[in-house]
Short mmCIF file of C-alpha atoms in Angstrom, two decimals:
data_model
loop_
_atom_site.label_atom_id
_atom_site.label_comp_id
_atom_site.label_asym_id
_atom_site.label_seq_id
_atom_site.Cartn_x
_atom_site.Cartn_y
_atom_site.Cartn_z
CA MET A 3 0.00 0.00 0.00
CA ILE A 4 2.89 2.36 0.74
CA ARG A 5 4.41 1.78 -2.66
CA LYS A 6 1.10 2.58 -4.33
CA LYS A 7 1.27 6.15 -3.06
CA GLU A 8 4.59 6.87 -4.77
CA ALA A 9 4.53 9.20 -7.76
CA LYS A 10 6.85 7.06 -9.83
CA LYS A 11 6.36 5.61 -13.28
CA ILE A 12 7.06 1.89 -13.54
CA VAL A 13 8.89 0.89 -16.72
CA PHE A 14 9.71 -2.73 -17.53
CA GLN A 15 13.04 -3.34 -19.28
CA SER A 16 12.02 -6.78 -20.51
CA GLU A 17 9.01 -9.08 -20.24
CA LYS A 18 10.87 -11.14 -17.61
CA GLU A 19 10.41 -8.30 -15.13
CA MET A 20 6.66 -8.30 -15.59
CA PRO A 21 4.49 -9.91 -12.91
CA MET A 22 2.98 -13.32 -13.66
CA MET A 23 -0.53 -11.93 -13.72
CA PRO A 24 -1.68 -8.44 -14.74
CA MET A 25 -1.89 -6.53 -11.48
CA SER A 26 -1.51 -2.92 -10.55
CA LEU A 27 1.87 -2.08 -9.03
CA GLY A 28 1.71 1.68 -8.73
CA SER A 29 -0.61 4.65 -8.61
CA MET A 30 -1.29 7.17 -11.34
CA LEU A 31 0.35 9.91 -9.28
CA TYR A 32 3.27 10.10 -11.75
CA ASN A 33 0.84 11.59 -14.25
CA LYS A 34 0.89 15.29 -13.36
CA THR A 35 -2.42 16.38 -14.86
CA GLY A 36 -1.81 19.98 -13.82
CA ALA A 37 -0.23 20.52 -17.25
CA TRP A 38 -3.70 20.22 -18.85
CA ARG A 39 -4.84 23.41 -17.18
CA ASN A 40 -5.51 26.79 -18.84
CA ILE A 41 -7.03 28.53 -15.83
CA ARG A 42 -6.08 27.97 -12.20
CA PRO A 43 -8.31 28.25 -9.13
CA VAL A 44 -7.09 30.64 -6.43
CA VAL A 45 -8.80 30.37 -3.04
CA ASP A 46 -9.36 33.59 -1.12
CA LEU A 47 -9.03 32.25 2.42
CA GLU A 48 -10.17 35.57 3.95
CA ASN A 49 -13.73 35.04 2.74
CA CYS A 50 -13.80 31.24 2.96
CA ILE A 51 -16.65 29.95 5.12
CA GLN A 52 -15.15 26.44 5.38
CA CYS A 53 -18.19 24.65 3.99
CA GLY A 54 -16.14 21.98 2.20
CA ILE A 55 -18.20 22.14 -0.99
CA CYS A 56 -15.14 22.68 -3.21
CA TRP A 57 -13.54 19.60 -1.66
CA LYS A 58 -16.74 17.60 -2.11
CA PHE A 59 -17.19 18.37 -5.80
CA CYS A 60 -13.55 18.23 -6.99
CA PRO A 61 -13.39 15.47 -9.66
CA ASP A 62 -9.59 15.28 -9.47
CA MET A 63 -9.25 14.94 -5.69
CA SER A 64 -6.87 17.92 -5.89
CA ILE A 65 -8.41 20.03 -3.12
CA PHE A 66 -7.10 19.00 0.27
CA ILE A 67 -8.03 20.22 3.72
CA GLU A 68 -5.23 21.51 5.93
CA ASN A 69 -5.77 23.38 9.21
CA GLU A 70 -9.51 23.42 8.43
CA PHE A 71 -9.02 25.36 5.18
CA PRO A 72 -9.09 24.15 1.59
CA TYR A 73 -5.92 24.26 -0.49
CA VAL A 74 -5.45 23.33 -4.14
CA ASN A 75 -2.84 20.82 -5.23
CA TYR A 76 -1.69 22.44 -8.49
CA ASP A 77 0.18 19.28 -9.55
CA TYR A 78 -3.10 17.55 -10.36
CA CYS A 79 -5.77 20.28 -10.74
CA LYS A 80 -7.07 20.09 -14.32
CA GLY A 81 -8.71 23.51 -14.12
CA CYS A 82 -12.30 22.47 -14.71
CA GLY A 83 -13.67 25.32 -12.59
CA ILE A 84 -16.32 23.32 -10.72
CA CYS A 85 -15.01 24.61 -7.36
CA ALA A 86 -15.31 28.26 -8.44
CA GLU A 87 -18.78 27.65 -9.87
CA GLU A 88 -20.12 25.82 -6.82
CA CYS A 89 -18.54 27.97 -4.08
CA PRO A 90 -21.49 29.54 -2.17
CA VAL A 91 -19.57 32.75 -1.35
CA LYS A 92 -17.63 32.85 -4.65
CA CYS A 93 -14.25 33.11 -2.92
CA ILE A 94 -12.50 30.96 -5.55
CA ALA A 95 -11.34 32.88 -8.62
CA MET A 96 -10.25 31.27 -11.87
CA VAL A 97 -7.07 33.04 -12.97
CA GLU A 98 -5.51 32.72 -16.41
CA GLU A 99 -2.40 30.53 -16.39
CA GLU A 100 0.84 32.35 -17.36
CA LYS A 101 3.43 30.81 -19.61
CA MET B 11 -7.68 33.62 8.59
CA LYS B 12 -9.84 34.66 11.55
CA LYS B 13 -13.23 32.96 11.97
CA PRO B 14 -12.35 29.90 14.08
CA ARG B 15 -14.92 27.39 12.92
CA THR B 16 -14.50 23.67 12.89
CA MET B 17 -14.88 22.35 9.39
CA LYS B 18 -17.52 19.67 9.08
CA LEU B 19 -17.28 17.58 5.94
CA SER B 20 -20.49 15.92 4.78
CA LEU B 21 -18.62 12.84 3.53
CA PRO B 22 -15.80 10.76 5.08
CA ASP B 23 -12.37 11.99 4.00
CA GLU B 24 -10.96 8.60 3.01
CA GLU B 25 -10.07 8.74 -0.69
CA LEU B 26 -9.95 5.51 -2.69
CA VAL B 27 -9.74 7.26 -6.06
CA GLY B 28 -6.36 8.88 -6.61
CA SER B 29 -5.28 12.03 -8.42
CA GLY B 30 -3.56 11.84 -11.77
CA ASN B 31 -6.37 9.86 -13.39
CA LEU B 32 -7.05 10.21 -17.10
CA ALA B 33 -10.56 11.67 -16.88
CA CYS B 34 -11.51 14.76 -18.88
CA GLN B 35 -11.93 18.08 -17.12
CA GLY B 36 -15.17 18.21 -15.15
CA CYS B 37 -15.85 14.47 -15.47
CA GLY B 38 -18.97 13.25 -13.68
CA ALA B 39 -18.00 9.58 -13.75
CA THR B 40 -14.95 10.18 -11.54
CA LEU B 41 -17.14 11.87 -8.94
CA ALA B 42 -19.62 9.00 -9.05
CA MET B 43 -16.82 6.50 -8.39
CA ARG B 44 -15.42 8.68 -5.62
CA TYR B 45 -18.72 8.87 -3.72
CA VAL B 46 -19.59 5.20 -4.17
CA LEU B 47 -16.14 4.01 -3.04
CA LYS B 48 -16.30 6.29 0.00
CA ALA B 49 -19.45 4.42 1.00
CA LEU B 50 -18.29 0.89 0.13
CA GLY B 51 -14.80 1.12 1.63
CA GLN B 52 -11.60 -0.72 0.89
CA ARG B 53 -13.07 -4.23 0.89
CA THR B 54 -14.50 -3.94 -2.59
CA VAL B 55 -13.76 -5.60 -5.92
CA LEU B 56 -14.63 -3.72 -9.09
CA CYS B 57 -15.46 -5.38 -12.42
CA ILE B 58 -15.17 -2.77 -15.15
CA PRO B 59 -16.12 -3.53 -18.77
CA ALA B 60 -15.12 -1.29 -21.67
CA CYS B 61 -16.34 2.14 -20.67
CA CYS B 62 -14.83 5.48 -19.74
CA TRP B 63 -13.64 4.08 -16.45
CA SER B 64 -11.45 1.45 -18.12
CA VAL B 65 -9.48 4.42 -19.50
CA ILE B 66 -9.65 6.73 -16.47
CA ASP B 67 -8.13 3.96 -14.34
CA GLY B 68 -4.79 4.22 -16.16
CA PRO B 69 -2.45 2.01 -18.24
CA PHE B 70 -1.33 -1.46 -17.09
CA PRO B 71 1.00 -1.49 -14.12
CA HIS B 72 -0.64 1.66 -12.78
CA SER B 73 -4.09 2.21 -11.34
CA CYS B 74 -5.60 5.29 -9.77
CA LEU B 75 -7.89 3.14 -7.62
CA ASP B 76 -6.92 1.67 -4.25
CA VAL B 77 -9.23 -1.33 -4.69
CA PRO B 78 -8.76 -4.38 -6.94
CA VAL B 79 -10.06 -3.88 -10.48
CA TYR B 80 -10.96 -6.60 -12.96
CA HIS B 81 -11.18 -5.37 -16.55
CA CYS B 82 -13.64 -7.60 -18.41
CA ALA B 83 -15.27 -7.78 -21.81
CA PHE B 84 -17.96 -5.28 -22.76
CA GLU B 85 -21.03 -7.48 -22.40
CA THR B 86 -19.94 -9.40 -19.30
CA ALA B 87 -19.85 -6.90 -16.42
CA ALA B 88 -22.65 -8.55 -14.44
CA SER B 89 -21.65 -12.15 -15.18
CA THR B 90 -17.98 -11.43 -14.28
CA ALA B 91 -19.11 -9.90 -11.01
CA SER B 92 -21.27 -12.98 -10.33
CA GLY B 93 -18.25 -15.18 -10.98
CA VAL B 94 -15.96 -13.12 -8.74
CA LYS B 95 -18.56 -13.27 -5.98
CA ALA B 96 -18.92 -17.06 -6.36
CA GLY B 97 -15.12 -17.44 -6.26
CA LEU B 98 -14.84 -15.34 -3.12
CA GLU B 99 -17.55 -17.40 -1.46
CA MET B 100 -15.67 -20.59 -2.37
CA VAL B 101 -12.63 -19.39 -0.39
CA GLY B 102 -14.83 -18.30 2.49
CA ASP B 103 -14.84 -14.55 1.98
CA THR B 104 -18.38 -13.29 2.44
CA GLU B 105 -17.58 -9.74 3.49
CA THR B 106 -16.08 -8.34 0.30
CA THR B 107 -18.52 -6.34 -1.79
CA VAL B 108 -18.41 -7.13 -5.50
CA VAL B 109 -19.33 -4.23 -7.76
CA ALA B 110 -19.95 -4.28 -11.49
CA TRP B 111 -19.22 -0.77 -12.68
CA ALA B 112 -20.45 -0.10 -16.20
CA GLY B 113 -21.36 2.87 -18.34
CA ASP B 114 -24.72 3.29 -19.97
CA GLY B 115 -23.72 1.45 -23.16
CA GLY B 116 -22.53 -1.54 -21.15
CA THR B 117 -25.79 -1.53 -19.20
CA PHE B 118 -28.60 -0.41 -21.50
CA ASP B 119 -27.48 -2.06 -24.75
CA ILE B 120 -24.60 -4.50 -24.65
CA GLY B 121 -24.60 -5.73 -21.06
CA ILE B 122 -28.34 -6.02 -20.52
CA GLN B 123 -28.41 -9.75 -21.18
CA ALA B 124 -25.77 -10.49 -18.51
CA LEU B 125 -27.38 -8.00 -16.15
CA SER B 126 -30.80 -9.57 -16.62
CA GLY B 127 -29.31 -13.01 -15.97
CA ALA B 128 -27.57 -11.88 -12.79
CA ALA B 129 -30.72 -10.12 -11.60
CA GLU B 130 -32.82 -13.20 -12.30
CA ARG B 131 -30.41 -15.40 -10.28
CA ASN B 132 -30.37 -12.64 -7.62
CA ASP B 133 -26.58 -12.86 -7.37
CA ASP B 134 -25.14 -10.94 -4.45
CA ILE B 135 -23.58 -8.06 -6.41
CA ILE B 136 -23.98 -4.32 -6.71
CA TYR B 137 -24.41 -3.17 -10.29
CA VAL B 138 -23.62 0.51 -10.77
CA CYS B 139 -24.47 2.18 -14.05
CA TYR B 140 -23.05 5.67 -14.45
CA ASP B 141 -25.14 7.26 -17.11
CA ASN B 142 -23.53 9.79 -19.45
CA GLU B 143 -26.12 9.18 -22.16
CA ALA B 144 -23.95 7.95 -25.06
CA TYR B 145 -20.87 5.83 -25.82
CA MET B 146 -18.51 8.59 -24.69
CA ASN B 147 -15.34 6.49 -24.51
CA THR B 148 -15.39 5.49 -28.18
CA GLY B 149 -16.38 8.93 -29.45
CA ILE B 150 -19.96 9.92 -28.60
CA GLN B 151 -22.08 7.35 -30.42
CA ARG B 152 -25.80 6.99 -29.76
CA SER B 153 -26.85 4.50 -27.11
CA SER B 154 -30.31 3.62 -25.91
CA ALA B 155 -29.71 5.92 -22.94
CA THR B 156 -29.39 8.95 -25.23
CA PRO B 157 -32.43 11.20 -24.67
CA PHE B 158 -34.78 12.43 -27.37
CA GLY B 159 -33.36 15.19 -29.53
CA ALA B 160 -29.72 14.79 -28.62
CA TRP B 161 -26.91 15.15 -31.09
CA THR B 162 -24.28 12.39 -31.23
CA THR B 163 -21.82 11.46 -33.96
CA THR B 164 -24.15 8.71 -35.19
CA THR B 165 -27.30 10.82 -34.82
CA PRO B 166 -26.20 14.08 -36.47
CA VAL B 167 -28.22 17.26 -36.31
CA LYS B 168 -30.27 16.47 -39.43
CA HIS B 169 -31.26 13.05 -38.09
CA PHE B 170 -31.16 13.57 -34.35
CA LYS B 171 -32.38 10.81 -32.08
CA ASN B 172 -36.16 10.57 -32.32
CA ARG B 173 -36.78 7.88 -29.74
CA PRO B 174 -36.98 8.42 -25.97
CA LYS B 175 -34.49 7.09 -23.44
CA LYS B 176 -34.92 3.49 -22.33
CA ASP B 177 -36.40 3.19 -18.83
CA ILE B 178 -33.80 0.86 -17.37
CA ASP B 179 -35.07 1.29 -13.81
CA ALA B 180 -38.50 -0.06 -14.78
CA ILE B 181 -36.81 -3.00 -16.53
CA MET B 182 -34.82 -3.75 -13.39
CA ALA B 183 -37.92 -3.29 -11.22
CA ALA B 184 -39.63 -5.95 -13.31
CA HIS B 185 -36.91 -8.38 -12.15
CA ARG B 186 -38.11 -7.88 -8.53
CA ILE B 187 -34.57 -7.33 -7.24
CA PRO B 188 -34.23 -6.11 -3.63
CA TYR B 189 -32.93 -2.61 -4.27
CA ILE B 190 -32.86 -0.14 -7.15
CA ALA B 191 -31.93 3.52 -6.77
CA THR B 192 -31.30 6.45 -9.06
CA ALA B 193 -28.79 9.08 -7.97
CA SER B 194 -27.17 12.22 -9.31
CA ILE B 195 -23.64 13.39 -8.59
CA ALA B 196 -24.88 16.86 -7.60
CA TYR B 197 -26.46 15.25 -4.53
CA ALA B 198 -23.28 13.70 -3.13
CA GLU B 199 -24.72 12.81 0.28
CA ASP B 200 -27.63 11.10 -1.45
CA VAL B 201 -25.26 8.97 -3.59
CA TYR B 202 -23.29 8.12 -0.45
CA LYS B 203 -26.41 7.19 1.50
CA LYS B 204 -27.77 4.98 -1.27
CA ALA B 205 -24.46 3.17 -1.81
CA LYS B 206 -24.22 2.61 1.96
CA LYS B 207 -27.76 1.24 2.01
CA ALA B 208 -27.06 -1.01 -0.97
CA LYS B 209 -23.99 -2.42 0.78
CA ASP B 210 -26.08 -3.82 3.64
CA ILE B 211 -28.69 -5.52 1.42
CA GLN B 212 -28.32 -9.09 0.13
CA GLY B 213 -29.05 -9.84 -3.50
CA THR B 214 -28.68 -7.90 -6.73
CA ARG B 215 -28.68 -4.15 -6.17
CA PHE B 216 -28.81 -1.67 -9.01
CA LEU B 217 -27.61 1.93 -8.77
CA HIS B 218 -28.22 4.29 -11.67
CA ILE B 219 -26.03 7.38 -11.30
CA TYR B 220 -26.40 10.40 -13.54
CA ALA B 221 -22.91 11.60 -14.54
CA PRO B 222 -22.58 14.57 -16.91
CA CYS B 223 -19.91 14.42 -19.62
CA PRO B 224 -18.74 17.88 -20.75
CA THR B 225 -16.87 16.42 -23.75
CA GLY B 226 -19.82 14.59 -25.21
CA TRP B 227 -22.55 16.98 -24.24
CA LYS B 228 -20.62 20.02 -25.51
CA SER B 229 -21.16 21.79 -22.22
CA ARG B 230 -18.68 23.79 -20.16
CA PRO B 231 -16.72 21.66 -17.65
CA GLU B 232 -17.69 23.91 -14.74
CA ASP B 233 -21.39 23.29 -15.45
CA SER B 234 -21.20 19.55 -14.70
CA ILE B 235 -22.57 19.81 -11.17
CA ARG B 236 -25.13 22.42 -12.17
CA LEU B 237 -26.45 20.18 -14.98
CA ALA B 238 -26.64 17.21 -12.61
CA ARG B 239 -28.66 19.37 -10.21
CA MET B 240 -30.93 20.85 -12.88
CA VAL B 241 -31.81 17.47 -14.30
CA VAL B 242 -33.26 16.48 -10.92
CA GLN B 243 -35.04 19.77 -10.34
CA ASN B 244 -36.80 19.70 -13.70
CA SER B 245 -37.56 16.01 -13.12
CA ILE B 246 -36.03 14.65 -16.32
CA PHE B 247 -34.09 12.34 -14.02
CA PRO B 248 -36.00 12.05 -10.73
CA LEU B 249 -34.26 10.51 -7.73
CA TYR B 250 -36.10 7.57 -6.23
CA GLU B 251 -35.61 4.13 -4.72
CA ILE B 252 -37.45 0.91 -5.56
CA GLU B 253 -37.46 -1.88 -3.01
CA ASN B 254 -38.38 -5.43 -4.07
CA GLY B 255 -39.61 -4.12 -7.39
CA GLU B 256 -42.75 -2.50 -6.05
CA LYS B 257 -42.17 -0.03 -3.21
CA TYR B 258 -41.30 3.32 -4.82
CA THR B 259 -39.94 6.11 -2.63
CA LEU B 260 -38.97 9.58 -3.83
CA SER B 261 -35.61 10.73 -2.43
CA ILE B 262 -35.88 14.39 -3.41
CA LYS B 263 -39.39 15.77 -3.51
CA VAL B 264 -39.35 18.45 -6.20
CA LYS B 265 -41.72 21.20 -5.08
CA ASP B 266 -41.78 23.61 -8.03
CA LYS B 267 -40.74 21.81 -11.17
CA LYS B 268 -38.52 23.99 -13.37
CA PRO B 269 -38.93 24.09 -17.17
CA ILE B 270 -36.39 22.02 -19.10
CA HIS B 271 -35.48 24.99 -21.32
CA ASP B 272 -32.54 26.23 -19.21
CA TYR B 273 -31.11 22.73 -18.93
CA LEU B 274 -31.14 22.25 -22.70
CA LYS B 275 -29.59 25.66 -23.40
CA LEU B 276 -26.44 24.80 -21.42
CA GLN B 277 -25.61 21.87 -23.71
CA GLY B 278 -24.36 22.01 -27.26
CA ARG B 279 -25.94 18.68 -28.13
CA PHE B 280 -29.44 20.21 -27.87
CA ARG B 281 -28.61 23.47 -29.66
CA HIS B 282 -30.47 22.58 -32.89
CA LEU B 283 -33.84 21.98 -31.22
CA THR B 284 -36.75 24.25 -32.19
CA GLU B 285 -39.31 25.59 -29.71
CA ASP B 286 -41.89 23.01 -30.84
CA GLN B 287 -39.49 20.15 -30.20
CA ILE B 288 -38.64 21.51 -26.75
CA LYS B 289 -42.37 21.77 -26.04
CA PHE B 290 -42.80 18.14 -27.09
CA MET B 291 -39.91 17.10 -24.80
CA GLN B 292 -41.46 19.02 -21.90
CA GLU B 293 -44.74 17.17 -22.41
CA GLU B 294 -42.91 13.82 -22.38
CA VAL B 295 -41.07 14.78 -19.18
CA ASP B 296 -44.35 15.80 -17.51
CA LYS B 297 -45.95 12.51 -18.57
CA ASN B 298 -43.06 10.45 -17.15
CA TRP B 299 -43.14 12.45 -13.93
CA ALA B 300 -46.89 11.92 -13.54
CA ARG B 301 -46.39 8.19 -14.16
CA LEU B 302 -43.71 8.04 -11.46
CA LEU B 303 -45.90 9.94 -8.99
CA ARG B 304 -48.71 7.45 -9.62
CA LYS B 305 -46.33 4.58 -8.84
CA VAL B 306 -45.14 6.30 -5.65
CA GLU B 307 -48.71 6.93 -4.51
CA SER B 308 -49.91 3.42 -5.26
CA SER B 309 -47.02 1.86 -3.28
CA ASP B 310 -47.69 3.89 -0.12
#
């Protein structure tokens, strides 16, 4: 279970290294989906009412709760904008990504 | 950071679906899986036929799920789950929940024969159908879950689909299975509650979860949750439970039914519809809603 949480891509050098049966050996965390994003959510923690709705509706599991406040994991956020749309006090802004 | 308020989350914070999955932006199917797995817990086996989730899960040695996944052929989701359940019982494991997780194509069209067989045998499995109303994984082809009037690549604008959506819940109710429920991802607590309830029931249980697909519906990704909420409030997709094939219970009682016009305008697949066609669709929706209300009243 510990190994599953590593963000490492598994590459087999030959078929001899492959397991006998097709089984999952690692998580998809190596795939940094943050690169798909055009707009990024920015949480204004001053106005946050800590309702947890952004966390509840995030399809990429990229909003995490720390010290009772939501934070965005920009490694995996795909920038869909559901959190900004569903926030009841509109304290999440979608900001254009800079190159 | 003033306001000291303890944060109360409406769902448990254990995540069994990981980040880095291959879902599109604003995917409803990922959310459906997330809520259902939160309810079912780690002791779950998933049987996934060809559907969006067989892609979202990731390529071979990797998987974004923390539960075992069995990728099976398109038409065999229910029969594979029956087999896995029988195998687990042979080795004395009766606690593990076996879930067949299929899209609407694998449930309404291709997998219905296996599903009907499993339901008739009353095998101890949970069958979850996440409904995105077309074959989205292979490129938006028409399925029998596609609603009237929708554009898909096989029902282009000139020849849009002219038949209504198949009523899979009524088909499953006719099998007299112990538990059937419809759910929508906008009502996360409701999905959680229904999956939790299904876990404690013996026999075939069927969950029908409405999961918007921004790619196939040509809607904005941020509207996914709003569409899933609107579809319940204008009663195109009412939320209800059926126990033993006859006891209908409404989960969300819609007080003032909204017109379907706003829901259709948010999606590119309905853009070609004229006012007359929308009026016809509204009449059909009202008829289905009245039929459901009659069933609910007669089972009280």
